[in-house]
Amino acid sequence: LAKTTQPISMDSYEGQEVNITCSHNNIATNDYITWYQQFPSQGPRFIIQGYKTKVTNEVASLFIPADRKSSTLSLPRVSLSDTAVYYCLVGDRMDSSYKLIFGSGTRLLVRP
Amino acid sequence: NAGVTQTPKFRVLKTGQSMTLLCAQDMNHEYMYWYRQDPGMGLRLIHYSVGEGTTAKGEVPDGYNVSRLKKQNFLLGLESAAPSQTSVYFCASSYGGAEDTEAFFGQGTRLTVV
């Protein structure tokens, strides 16, 4: 199972773009990269998933370089409500032993 | 469509008591998971299931047992509760396989063992 490394915390201000990078040096060929968001007292919520290059949805963008050893979650123009913990997960979604392991995550604080 | 529902939402146990947490999903998902989350920490996987009748150990399985007798339900049991099991417990489910793009989580069960 590929190990992921993320910054423990980040600070930002409303209206700024926030980029959270996750390192996964031993990512395997069939592994996908998935990001989740968790607010206090709630279960995590899926944000975005990708395999390579760039993926964009209504919430965020995910940038994955060619070597796939890292990925960057980009949140455009954050608001106070984006204050949460963000988790990066890596795994082979075709593998029935893929355990959906969460690391410590990145605690994002958005200030007024 | 209720999604993932956990029962109960709150519970206080005395040391040594037993209890069962119920997770129910109505999305016909194959995979189900139980996690615990301690204050200020990430989620840790307790047990998971990749289909009806199957279970497997996660990162922190000791002190817990699970059963998946029906596809839509995943039960987490504590046979003899200990104060170290005080935590928030989350259940999740996903399609699994090629369609496994995201997992859906319940609202959590806050358990206190005194």
Short mmCIF file of C-alpha atoms in Angstrom, two decimals:
data_model
loop_
_atom_site.label_atom_id
_atom_site.label_comp_id
_atom_site.label_asym_id
_atom_site.label_seq_id
_atom_site.Cartn_x
_atom_site.Cartn_y
_atom_site.Cartn_z
CA LEU A 1 0.00 0.00 0.00
CA ALA A 2 1.48 3.33 -1.08
CA LYS A 3 2.32 5.62 1.82
CA THR A 4 1.22 9.24 1.55
CA THR A 5 2.76 12.34 3.10
CA GLN A 6 0.89 15.63 3.46
CA PRO A 7 1.56 18.87 5.35
CA ILE A 8 0.01 18.76 8.81
CA SER A 9 -1.63 22.17 8.49
CA MET A 10 -2.07 25.15 6.16
CA ASP A 11 -3.46 28.64 6.60
CA SER A 12 -5.13 30.74 3.95
CA TYR A 13 -7.45 33.72 3.52
CA GLU A 14 -10.83 33.97 1.94
CA GLY A 15 -10.73 34.34 -1.84
CA GLN A 16 -7.28 32.81 -2.24
CA GLU A 17 -6.43 29.66 -4.15
CA VAL A 18 -5.16 26.85 -1.94
CA ASN A 19 -2.92 24.06 -3.15
CA ILE A 20 -2.35 21.02 -0.97
CA THR A 21 0.35 18.63 -2.13
CA CYS A 22 0.50 14.95 -1.30
CA SER A 23 3.63 12.87 -1.78
CA HIS A 24 3.27 9.19 -2.73
CA ASN A 25 6.69 8.07 -3.95
CA ASN A 26 5.90 4.34 -4.13
CA ILE A 27 2.60 4.63 -6.00
CA ALA A 28 1.85 1.49 -8.03
CA THR A 29 0.84 1.32 -11.68
CA ASN A 30 -2.83 0.59 -10.96
CA ASP A 31 -3.23 3.01 -8.05
CA TYR A 32 -5.71 5.87 -8.14
CA ILE A 33 -5.40 9.05 -6.09
CA THR A 34 -8.43 10.17 -4.11
CA TRP A 35 -9.04 13.19 -1.90
CA TYR A 36 -11.57 13.49 0.91
CA GLN A 37 -12.72 16.45 3.02
CA GLN A 38 -13.83 16.20 6.63
CA PHE A 39 -15.62 18.84 8.70
CA PRO A 40 -15.70 18.61 12.51
CA SER A 41 -18.15 16.02 13.84
CA GLN A 42 -18.90 14.69 10.34
CA GLY A 43 -17.73 11.76 8.27
CA PRO A 44 -15.34 12.42 5.37
CA ARG A 45 -16.77 13.44 2.03
CA PHE A 46 -15.33 12.55 -1.38
CA ILE A 47 -13.87 15.49 -3.29
CA ILE A 48 -12.09 14.19 -6.35
CA GLN A 49 -10.27 11.20 -7.82
CA GLY A 50 -7.71 10.89 -10.60
CA TYR A 51 -5.13 8.65 -12.22
CA LYS A 52 -2.95 11.00 -14.26
CA THR A 53 -2.74 14.57 -15.65
CA LYS A 54 -5.53 16.86 -14.50
CA VAL A 55 -9.04 16.27 -13.24
CA THR A 56 -11.52 19.06 -12.52
CA ASN A 57 -14.98 19.07 -11.04
CA GLU A 58 -17.26 21.72 -9.58
CA VAL A 59 -15.38 21.71 -6.28
CA ALA A 60 -11.68 21.29 -6.99
CA SER A 61 -8.94 20.37 -9.41
CA LEU A 62 -6.42 17.57 -9.05
CA PHE A 63 -3.03 17.87 -10.71
CA ILE A 64 -0.94 14.74 -11.17
CA PRO A 65 2.51 14.98 -12.80
CA ALA A 66 3.73 12.41 -15.28
CA ASP A 67 5.72 10.41 -12.70
CA ARG A 68 2.65 10.30 -10.39
CA LYS A 69 4.84 10.47 -7.29
CA SER A 70 2.86 13.41 -5.99
CA SER A 71 -0.47 15.10 -6.52
CA THR A 72 -1.87 18.55 -5.77
CA LEU A 73 -5.41 19.33 -4.72
CA SER A 74 -6.33 22.85 -5.80
CA LEU A 75 -9.23 24.71 -4.18
CA PRO A 76 -10.09 27.91 -6.07
CA ARG A 77 -11.11 31.01 -4.13
CA VAL A 78 -11.60 29.39 -0.73
CA SER A 79 -14.21 30.56 1.73
CA LEU A 80 -14.51 30.17 5.50
CA SER A 81 -16.62 27.05 4.92
CA ASP A 82 -13.62 25.31 3.32
CA THR A 83 -11.96 25.10 6.74
CA ALA A 84 -11.64 21.33 7.18
CA VAL A 85 -9.22 18.43 7.16
CA TYR A 86 -8.20 17.13 3.73
CA TYR A 87 -7.03 13.55 3.21
CA CYS A 88 -5.08 12.10 0.30
CA LEU A 89 -5.52 8.35 -0.33
CA VAL A 90 -3.76 6.13 -2.83
CA GLY A 91 -4.77 2.63 -3.83
CA ASP A 92 -5.80 0.15 -6.50
CA ARG A 93 -9.56 0.31 -6.63
CA MET A 94 -9.67 -3.04 -8.47
CA ASP A 95 -7.88 -4.77 -5.62
CA SER A 96 -10.35 -6.29 -3.16
CA SER A 97 -7.76 -5.96 -0.41
CA TYR A 98 -7.58 -2.19 -0.96
CA LYS A 99 -8.35 -1.03 2.53
CA LEU A 100 -9.14 2.68 2.09
CA ILE A 101 -6.53 3.82 4.60
CA PHE A 102 -6.61 7.43 5.79
CA GLY A 103 -3.48 9.21 6.97
CA SER A 104 -3.36 12.18 9.31
CA GLY A 105 -4.57 14.64 6.68
CA THR A 106 -3.95 18.37 6.22
CA ARG A 107 -5.82 20.74 8.49
CA LEU A 108 -6.76 23.81 6.42
CA LEU A 109 -7.75 27.00 8.22
CA VAL A 110 -9.32 29.75 6.12
CA ARG A 111 -9.24 33.16 7.77
CA PRO A 112 -11.46 36.17 6.99
CA ASN B 1 -32.42 7.55 -0.34
CA ALA B 2 -30.90 7.53 3.15
CA GLY B 3 -27.32 6.64 2.13
CA VAL B 4 -25.35 5.30 5.11
CA THR B 5 -27.13 5.24 8.47
CA GLN B 6 -25.45 4.47 11.79
CA THR B 7 -27.26 3.42 14.96
CA PRO B 8 -26.98 4.67 17.69
CA LYS B 9 -25.61 8.21 17.39
CA PHE B 10 -24.42 8.38 21.00
CA ARG B 11 -23.75 5.78 23.67
CA VAL B 12 -22.15 5.61 27.10
CA LEU B 13 -20.90 2.23 28.27
CA LYS B 14 -19.38 1.00 31.48
CA THR B 15 -16.08 -0.84 31.30
CA GLY B 16 -16.71 -4.49 30.53
CA GLN B 17 -20.11 -4.00 28.93
CA SER B 18 -20.81 -5.14 25.40
CA MET B 19 -22.62 -3.44 22.56
CA THR B 20 -23.22 -3.60 18.82
CA LEU B 21 -23.08 -0.70 16.40
CA LEU B 22 -25.24 -1.03 13.31
CA CYS B 23 -24.42 0.36 9.89
CA ALA B 24 -26.99 0.19 7.11
CA GLN B 25 -26.63 1.30 3.49
CA ASP B 26 -29.27 1.43 0.79
CA MET B 27 -27.00 1.92 -2.23
CA ASN B 28 -26.37 -1.77 -2.97
CA HIS B 29 -22.67 -1.29 -2.24
CA GLU B 30 -20.36 -4.28 -2.04
CA TYR B 31 -17.70 -2.78 0.22
CA MET B 32 -18.29 -1.60 3.78
CA TYR B 33 -15.86 -0.25 6.37
CA TRP B 34 -15.69 0.57 10.07
CA TYR B 35 -13.34 3.29 11.33
CA ARG B 36 -12.58 4.95 14.63
CA GLN B 37 -11.44 8.52 15.03
CA ASP B 38 -9.88 9.81 18.22
CA PRO B 39 -9.80 13.56 18.97
CA GLY B 40 -7.50 15.47 16.62
CA MET B 41 -6.49 12.32 14.77
CA GLY B 42 -7.18 10.76 11.39
CA LEU B 43 -9.46 7.81 10.77
CA ARG B 44 -8.14 4.35 11.53
CA LEU B 45 -9.64 1.31 9.82
CA ILE B 46 -10.94 -1.35 12.21
CA HIS B 47 -12.48 -3.96 9.92
CA TYR B 48 -13.89 -4.01 6.43
CA SER B 49 -15.93 -6.24 4.13
CA VAL B 50 -15.76 -6.70 0.38
CA GLY B 51 -19.09 -8.50 0.13
CA GLU B 52 -21.87 -10.28 1.97
CA GLY B 53 -20.51 -12.95 4.27
CA THR B 54 -16.91 -11.67 4.14
CA THR B 55 -14.90 -9.66 6.65
CA ALA B 56 -11.26 -8.68 6.98
CA LYS B 57 -9.04 -6.97 9.54
CA GLY B 58 -7.95 -3.39 9.15
CA GLU B 59 -5.31 -1.41 11.01
CA VAL B 60 -6.70 -1.67 14.56
CA PRO B 61 -8.95 -4.77 14.81
CA ASP B 62 -8.19 -5.87 18.39
CA GLY B 63 -11.14 -5.68 20.75
CA TYR B 64 -13.70 -5.58 17.94
CA ASN B 65 -15.66 -8.10 15.93
CA VAL B 66 -17.79 -7.62 12.83
CA SER B 67 -20.40 -9.44 10.81
CA ARG B 68 -21.86 -8.94 7.32
CA LEU B 69 -24.78 -11.36 7.19
CA LYS B 70 -26.74 -9.13 4.82
CA LYS B 71 -25.27 -7.02 2.04
CA GLN B 72 -26.85 -3.85 3.32
CA ASN B 73 -25.75 -4.21 6.96
CA PHE B 74 -22.35 -4.22 8.66
CA LEU B 75 -22.28 -4.75 12.42
CA LEU B 76 -19.44 -3.75 14.74
CA GLY B 77 -19.32 -5.45 18.13
CA LEU B 78 -17.45 -4.64 21.31
CA GLU B 79 -17.50 -7.72 23.55
CA SER B 80 -15.92 -6.11 26.62
CA ALA B 81 -15.63 -2.35 26.31
CA ALA B 82 -12.53 -0.55 27.60
CA PRO B 83 -11.92 3.19 28.16
CA SER B 84 -9.38 3.07 25.29
CA GLN B 85 -12.29 2.39 22.95
CA THR B 86 -13.80 5.79 23.66
CA SER B 87 -13.93 7.33 20.21
CA VAL B 88 -16.13 8.39 17.32
CA TYR B 89 -16.94 5.47 15.04
CA PHE B 90 -17.66 5.94 11.35
CA CYS B 91 -19.08 3.48 8.90
CA ALA B 92 -18.61 3.80 5.14
CA SER B 93 -19.62 1.97 2.00
CA SER B 94 -18.54 1.95 -1.65
CA TYR B 95 -19.24 0.08 -4.87
CA GLY B 96 -15.83 -1.54 -5.05
CA GLY B 97 -14.03 -2.67 -8.17
CA ALA B 98 -13.87 -0.55 -11.31
CA GLU B 99 -16.80 1.59 -10.14
CA ASP B 100 -15.17 2.43 -6.82
CA THR B 101 -14.76 6.14 -7.26
CA GLU B 102 -15.87 7.21 -3.80
CA ALA B 103 -16.90 6.00 -0.37
CA PHE B 104 -19.95 7.33 1.45
CA PHE B 105 -19.80 7.86 5.20
CA GLY B 106 -22.37 7.77 7.96
CA GLN B 107 -22.83 10.53 10.49
CA GLY B 108 -20.80 8.76 13.17
CA THR B 109 -21.42 7.18 16.57
CA ARG B 110 -19.90 8.88 19.57
CA LEU B 111 -19.01 6.21 22.14
CA THR B 112 -17.80 6.90 25.65
CA VAL B 113 -16.58 4.08 27.88
CA VAL B 114 -16.36 4.98 31.58
#
